[in-house]
Phi, psi and omega in degrees: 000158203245153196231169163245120194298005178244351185226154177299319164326133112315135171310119177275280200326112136157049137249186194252137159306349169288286188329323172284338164309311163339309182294290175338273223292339182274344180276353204040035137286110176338130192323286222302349166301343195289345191278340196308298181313321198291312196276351173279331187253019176234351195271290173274000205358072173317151158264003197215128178312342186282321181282014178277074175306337200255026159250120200310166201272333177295284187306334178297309189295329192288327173287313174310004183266321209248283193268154156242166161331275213091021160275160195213126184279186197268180158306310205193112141236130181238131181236133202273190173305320195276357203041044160278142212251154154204139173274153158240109176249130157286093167316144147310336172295333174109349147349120174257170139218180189239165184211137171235098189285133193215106206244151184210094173066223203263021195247106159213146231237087187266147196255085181256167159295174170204358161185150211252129216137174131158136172322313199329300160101035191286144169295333174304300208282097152276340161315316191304332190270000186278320180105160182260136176239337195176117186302166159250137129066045200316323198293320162320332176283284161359304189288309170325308192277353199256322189265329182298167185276336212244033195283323209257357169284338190303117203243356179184155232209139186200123168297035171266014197268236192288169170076172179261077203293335178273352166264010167256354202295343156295305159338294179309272212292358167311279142345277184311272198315349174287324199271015167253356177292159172297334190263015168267261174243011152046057182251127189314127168333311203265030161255005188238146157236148168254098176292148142219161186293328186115035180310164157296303185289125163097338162321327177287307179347283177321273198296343185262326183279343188240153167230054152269135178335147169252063153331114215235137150282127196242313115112324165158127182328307189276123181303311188277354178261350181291322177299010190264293189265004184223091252259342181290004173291326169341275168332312170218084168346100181319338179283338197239002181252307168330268172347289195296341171284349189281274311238323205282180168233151198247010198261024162272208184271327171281150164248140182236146214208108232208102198285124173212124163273148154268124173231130224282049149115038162234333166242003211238037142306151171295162180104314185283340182299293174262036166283311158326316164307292167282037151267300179285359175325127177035023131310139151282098154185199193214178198183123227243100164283123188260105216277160213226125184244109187304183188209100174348132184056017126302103212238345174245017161241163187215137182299092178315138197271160140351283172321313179295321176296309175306299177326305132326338143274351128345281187292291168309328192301276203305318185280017150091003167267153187277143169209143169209148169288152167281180122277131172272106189272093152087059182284289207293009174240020186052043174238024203265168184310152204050348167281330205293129193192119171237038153272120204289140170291156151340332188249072170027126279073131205262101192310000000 
């Protein structure tokens, strides 16, 4: 059971109803309260133990000593222009992470984190320059997807924010299975993508328990220059995280996705083009070009024009891979892909 080390209170959200029976019976409630508490706080996504009604007013109080929600209001909302929203929440633990709500016609997209930070250390990525600071959770991850205003417009939940979900994965898969569970938002796996760098650890994991999407940052084809901008090429070579992904079979309904910024005549050569091509030759999957938000004191990488980005999805298109540009979202509130950093600036200010 998950605790939070800075407040006395415990989380109810990110438990399993065996775990909440658990619960019931120290409040001296009968087990079957454990489904009761499940559907308030995942169903109904109460905010408060007092609003669990169909619990007597004694057990309610008796939990409230002990226990909490775990919902949290944010911290800091900011909305770009484009009228993507982005939160900032303080975990109990003293934790920030930032959440990015991205709303498109009747298509809305919330963006969490999983931990404030991240080892990886990519040069593109301010978080990576933010430094690791701290995992979040399941109840934490939750608490995001719970808390936001726009919780009940979500129509799909995506592992890009802060941190590295495969150096996080109990938590992350935790998170995922309450909410594809029944007694959760009983929501289809493949409303979820997981993003990751390609860690070793936890890929079998990943790929045997979950049929939530998979997103790989990919970034550039060629091993020694993707180790330039990504230090996990060490660890796991692309060519040997590709290979392992063939093994799988992609002709269902899960998706594999394959994340590449563009940087303006360092990865979008004909050479890195058809490099790509044979790396992903008769794979099932698509590949998602990203547009690039320069980063303060970063003087060799360069942004790519319109013109370039096409060309490049040009060239892959004709050459049998699915390709599409992203479209670049609330860049002017820092929530656009690579921004997300809740390391405070010199002047107190949320970076």
């Amino acid at each position: 059971m998950e605790t939070s080390p800075n407040n006395t209170l415990k989380p109810l959200l990110g438990l399993t109803p065996d775990e909440l029976r658990g619960v019931a019976l120290e409040a001296g409630l009968k087990p079957f309260a454990a489904r009761q508490m499940a559907h308030w706080l995942y169903n109904k996504g109460v905010p408060a133990i007092d609003g669990m009604t169909n619990i007597s007013l004694a057990a309610r109080q008796q939990l409230a000593t002990r226990y909490e929600v775990g919902q949290r209001q944010p911290a800091l909302r900011q909305e770009s222009a484009d009228g993507t929203v982005k939160y900032l929440f303080q975990v109990p633990s003293g934790l920030r992470v930032e959440t990015v709500f991205i709303p498109d016609g009747e298509r809305g997209t919330l963006c969490v984190s999983c931990q404030e930070g991240c080892k990886m250390g990519c040069r593109f990525c301010m978080t990576g320059r933010q430094g690791f600071h701290g995992n979040l959770t399941a109840a934490d991850i939750l608490c995001q997807i719970y808390s936001v205003p726009e919780r009940d417009r979500l129509t799909n939940i995506v592992f890009m924010g802060q941190g590295e979900p495969f150096d996080n994965l109990d938590a992350v898969m935790r998170a995922t299975d309450i909410i594809t569970a029944d007694y959760g938002w009983a929501w289809s796996p493949r409303r979820i993508t997981v993003s990751t760098v390609g860690l070793r650890k936890g890929l079998a994991r990943f790929m045997d328990e979950s049929q939530c999407h998979l997103a790989v940052s990919l970034h550039n084809p060629l091993p020694d220059e993707r180790a330039q901008l990504m230090p996990a090429e060490q660890s796991l070579p692309i060519a040997d995280l590709v290979a392992a992904l063939r093994q799988y079979d992609w002709s269902g309904q899960r998706r594999l996705s394959f994340e590449y910024i563009v940087f303006a005549g360092f990865n979008d050569t004909r050479r890195h083009q058809q490099a790509l091509v044979r790396l992903l030759a008769g794979l099932e999957c698509r590949v998602n070009l990203i547009r690039w938000h320069s980063l303060p004191g970063e003087q060799d990488l360069a942004t790519a024009t319109d013109t370039e980005m096409e060309q490049m999805r040009d060239y892959l298109t004709r050459h049998g891979l699915r390709c599409t540009i992203r479209a670049s979202r609330g860049q002017d509130i820092d929530a656009a892909c690579g921004l997300l950093n809740t390391q405070r600036a010199d002047d107190g200010t949320i970076a």
